Tab-separated table of C-alpha atoms in Angstrom:
chain	number	residue	atom	x	y	z
V	851	MET	CA	117.121	113.077	103.620
V	852	VAL	CA	114.873	115.796	102.363
V	853	GLN	CA	117.549	116.682	99.868
V	854	VAL	CA	117.606	113.077	98.548
V	855	TYR	CA	113.784	113.149	98.384
V	856	ALA	CA	113.982	116.428	96.424
V	857	GLU	CA	116.529	115.113	93.869
V	858	ALA	CA	114.632	111.841	93.479
V	859	MET	CA	111.165	113.270	93.126
V	860	SER	CA	111.685	116.835	91.896
V	861	PRO	CA	108.691	118.306	93.867
V	862	PRO	CA	107.886	121.995	93.809
V	863	TYR	CA	110.416	123.710	96.127
V	864	GLU	CA	107.647	125.131	98.258
V	865	GLN	CA	106.590	121.627	99.254
V	866	LEU	CA	109.838	120.681	100.971
V	867	PRO	CA	109.314	122.313	104.338
V	868	GLY	CA	106.037	120.483	104.588
V	869	ARG	CA	107.684	117.234	103.465
V	870	HIS	CA	110.223	117.683	106.333
V	871	THR	CA	107.343	118.095	108.876
V	872	ILE	CA	105.599	115.003	107.623
V	873	MET	CA	108.709	112.945	107.892
V	874	ALA	CA	109.373	114.151	111.397
V	875	ARG	CA	105.756	113.350	112.409
V	876	HIS	CA	106.149	109.807	111.004
V	877	THR	CA	108.889	108.936	113.474
V	878	ALA	CA	106.198	108.861	116.104
V	879	HIS	CA	104.133	106.198	114.450
V	880	PRO	CA	104.059	102.708	115.983
V	881	ARG	CA	107.016	100.387	115.280
V	882	PHE	CA	108.810	102.964	113.188
V	883	ARG	CA	111.975	101.698	111.362
V	884	ALA	CA	114.304	103.624	109.173
V	885	MET	CA	117.277	102.777	107.072
V	886	VAL	CA	119.883	105.117	105.566
V	887	ALA	CA	122.515	104.423	103.002
V	888	GLU	CA	125.560	106.736	102.996
V	889	ARG	CA	128.467	107.190	100.722
V	890	PRO	CA	131.646	105.987	102.409
V	891	ARG	CA	133.125	108.552	104.719
V	892	PRO	CA	135.906	110.539	102.927
V	893	VAL	CA	137.301	111.637	106.391
V	894	PRO	CA	137.173	109.326	109.417
V	895	GLY	CA	134.743	110.721	112.003
V	896	LEU	CA	132.754	112.917	109.513
V	897	PRO	CA	129.402	111.726	108.277
V	898	GLY	CA	129.122	110.455	104.642
V	899	ALA	CA	126.548	111.860	102.235
V	900	VAL	CA	123.074	110.179	102.320
V	901	ARG	CA	122.633	108.373	99.045
V	902	GLY	CA	119.232	106.767	99.886
V	903	PHE	CA	116.759	106.197	102.680
V	904	ALA	CA	113.597	104.342	103.539
V	905	TYR	CA	111.242	104.152	106.435
V	906	GLY	CA	107.952	102.813	107.449
V	907	PHE	CA	105.775	101.884	110.378
V	908	HIS	CA	102.844	99.819	111.433
V	909	GLY	CA	99.781	101.089	109.746
V	910	GLU	CA	96.532	101.751	111.615
V	911	ARG	CA	93.425	103.663	111.411
V	912	GLY	CA	93.633	107.447	112.164
V	913	GLN	CA	96.871	107.768	110.055
V	914	TRP	CA	96.057	109.933	106.959
V	915	TRP	CA	97.554	107.578	104.274
V	916	HIS	CA	96.268	104.463	105.905
V	917	ASP	CA	92.631	105.762	106.059
V	918	VAL	CA	92.649	107.149	102.452
V	919	VAL	CA	93.898	103.828	101.118
V	920	TYR	CA	91.645	101.766	103.214
V	921	GLU	CA	88.559	103.536	102.072
V	922	ALA	CA	89.690	103.356	98.403
V	923	LEU	CA	90.288	99.583	98.759
V	924	VAL	CA	86.820	99.195	100.282
V	925	ARG	CA	85.362	100.957	97.229
V	926	GLU	CA	87.501	98.817	94.970
V	927	GLY	CA	87.079	95.370	96.403
V	928	GLY	CA	84.880	95.607	99.522
V	929	PRO	CA	85.549	95.561	103.246
V	930	ALA	CA	87.207	92.173	103.307
V	931	HIS	CA	89.665	93.171	100.615
V	932	ALA	CA	90.626	96.378	102.435
V	933	ALA	CA	90.989	94.415	105.725
V	934	HIS	CA	93.271	91.821	104.093
V	935	TRP	CA	95.710	94.327	102.943
V	936	MET	CA	95.444	96.984	105.717
V	937	ASP	CA	94.573	95.463	109.003
V	938	ASP	CA	97.961	94.239	109.844
V	939	SER	CA	100.207	96.164	107.420
V	940	PHE	CA	103.723	97.599	107.408
V	941	GLU	CA	103.472	100.832	105.498
V	942	VAL	CA	106.591	101.771	103.635
V	943	ALA	CA	106.075	105.647	103.786
V	944	GLU	CA	109.340	106.715	101.935
V	945	LEU	CA	111.982	104.917	99.934
V	946	HIS	CA	114.249	107.169	97.785
V	947	VAL	CA	117.695	106.798	96.192
V	948	HIS	CA	119.621	109.776	94.978
V	949	PRO	CA	119.568	109.714	91.123
V	950	ASP	CA	123.371	109.410	90.922
V	951	ALA	CA	123.118	106.215	92.989
V	952	GLN	CA	120.196	104.559	91.217
V	953	GLY	CA	120.531	101.243	89.278
V	954	ARG	CA	123.071	99.688	91.572
V	955	GLY	CA	120.753	97.693	93.977
V	956	LEU	CA	120.554	100.380	96.715
V	957	GLY	CA	116.816	100.670	96.667
V	958	ARG	CA	116.481	96.762	96.801
V	959	GLY	CA	118.880	96.708	99.781
V	960	LEU	CA	116.974	99.421	101.659
V	961	LEU	CA	113.639	97.729	100.958
V	962	SER	CA	114.963	94.276	102.095
V	963	SER	CA	116.535	95.633	105.228
V	964	LEU	CA	113.470	97.674	105.980
V	965	CYS	CA	111.062	94.710	105.712
V	966	ALA	CA	113.334	92.001	107.300
V	967	GLY	CA	111.848	90.615	110.479
V	968	ARG	CA	108.681	92.566	110.361
V	969	THR	CA	105.818	90.853	112.142
V	970	GLU	CA	102.992	92.359	110.087
V	971	ARG	CA	101.142	90.178	107.548
V	972	THR	CA	101.410	92.629	104.609
V	973	VAL	CA	103.561	95.383	103.213
V	974	VAL	CA	101.881	98.290	101.381
V	975	LEU	CA	103.121	101.507	99.814
V	976	SER	CA	102.332	104.025	97.073
V	977	THR	CA	104.509	104.901	94.064
V	978	LEU	CA	104.233	107.170	91.067
V	979	ASP	CA	102.082	105.693	88.411
V	980	GLY	CA	103.080	106.762	84.917
V	981	GLU	CA	102.346	105.646	81.427
V	982	ARG	CA	105.365	103.308	81.545
V	983	GLU	CA	106.777	100.911	84.041
V	984	THR	CA	109.163	102.646	86.422
V	985	PRO	CA	112.331	101.131	88.009
V	986	ALA	CA	110.578	101.437	91.326
V	987	ARG	CA	107.473	99.450	90.196
V	988	ARG	CA	109.825	96.843	88.687
V	989	LEU	CA	111.523	96.576	92.130
V	990	TYR	CA	108.314	96.158	94.007
V	991	ARG	CA	106.941	93.630	91.561
V	992	SER	CA	110.276	91.572	91.797
V	993	VAL	CA	109.688	90.929	95.455
V	994	GLY	CA	106.103	89.828	95.016
V	995	MET	CA	104.183	93.001	95.337
V	996	VAL	CA	101.094	93.571	93.122
V	997	ASP	CA	98.920	96.513	92.176
V	998	LEU	CA	96.086	97.213	94.620
V	999	LEU	CA	95.102	100.587	93.098
V	1000	THR	CA	96.362	102.249	89.874
V	1001	ALA	CA	95.822	105.801	88.640
V	1002	PHE	CA	94.936	106.810	92.108
V	1003	ASP	CA	94.515	110.497	93.023
V	1004	PHE	CA	95.254	111.223	96.721
V	1005	PRO	CA	93.152	114.094	98.168
V	1006	GLY	CA	94.843	117.481	97.654
V	1007	GLY	CA	95.987	116.931	94.064
V	1008	GLY	CA	99.353	115.946	92.792
V	1009	PRO	CA	100.459	113.271	90.383
V	1010	ARG	CA	98.741	109.854	90.143
V	1011	TYR	CA	99.932	106.894	92.196
V	1012	ALA	CA	99.795	103.168	92.225
V	1013	VAL	CA	99.243	101.577	95.515
V	1014	MET	CA	101.047	98.229	95.799
V	1015	GLY	CA	101.035	95.370	98.374
V	1016	GLY	CA	102.642	92.133	99.131
V	1017	ALA	CA	102.867	89.468	101.757
V	1018	LEU	CA	105.689	89.558	104.414
V	1019	PRO	CA	108.321	88.312	104.394
V	1020	LEU	CA	109.088	89.594	100.947
V	1021	SER	CA	109.687	87.119	98.174
V	1022	GLU	CA	113.090	86.474	96.780
V	1023	PRO	CA	113.557	88.506	93.628
V	1024	LEU	CA	112.089	86.838	90.533
V	1025	ALA	CA	114.766	85.485	88.064
V	1026	GLU	CA	113.771	88.139	85.373
V	1027	TYR	CA	114.332	90.867	87.909
V	1028	ARG	CA	117.637	89.715	89.413
V	1029	ARG	CA	120.661	91.716	88.530
V	1030	PRO	CA	123.983	89.921	87.978
V	1031	ALA	CA	126.425	90.498	90.796
V	1032	SER	CA	128.912	93.298	90.179
V	1033	SER	CA	131.368	95.265	92.009
V	1034	ASN	CA	129.048	98.388	91.756
V	1035	SER	CA	126.227	96.873	93.730
């Protein structure tokens, strides 16, 4: 999964061991759920190659991302605004699709499966915030998510992010975002 993360995000190589540690630590968070998409197995009994993965957990105070975003939302819209989005949230910590597998609905399937049946009121996540709309941002908007913070700098440096949120269960994709069914989906 770290390899898919590296291919999708192109981080500096020296950050990858730390990313592995963070991912392993996340598995202990409350109500953790993960989904993995594999390429079909070429040989029965052998694992397929991971093409994408997503995971998340119930957000709560004391978790680094939760606390940083909560405080930023308080500054942006006040305590009630922050509480609405964060007090009963499912936090999508990672959702990545290998570049060779992007554009085929795999990310949408991972997100939908990950959020299906969750009991939290909201879903929140962060995604790269660039000068132009990204496929990831379009995906999140298509299921009803909105920008909560834009051009956000997390402590410690790095690129700017958008923090997005939506109500659970996720909305059906809006018509302008729906892809026609194809054999490649």
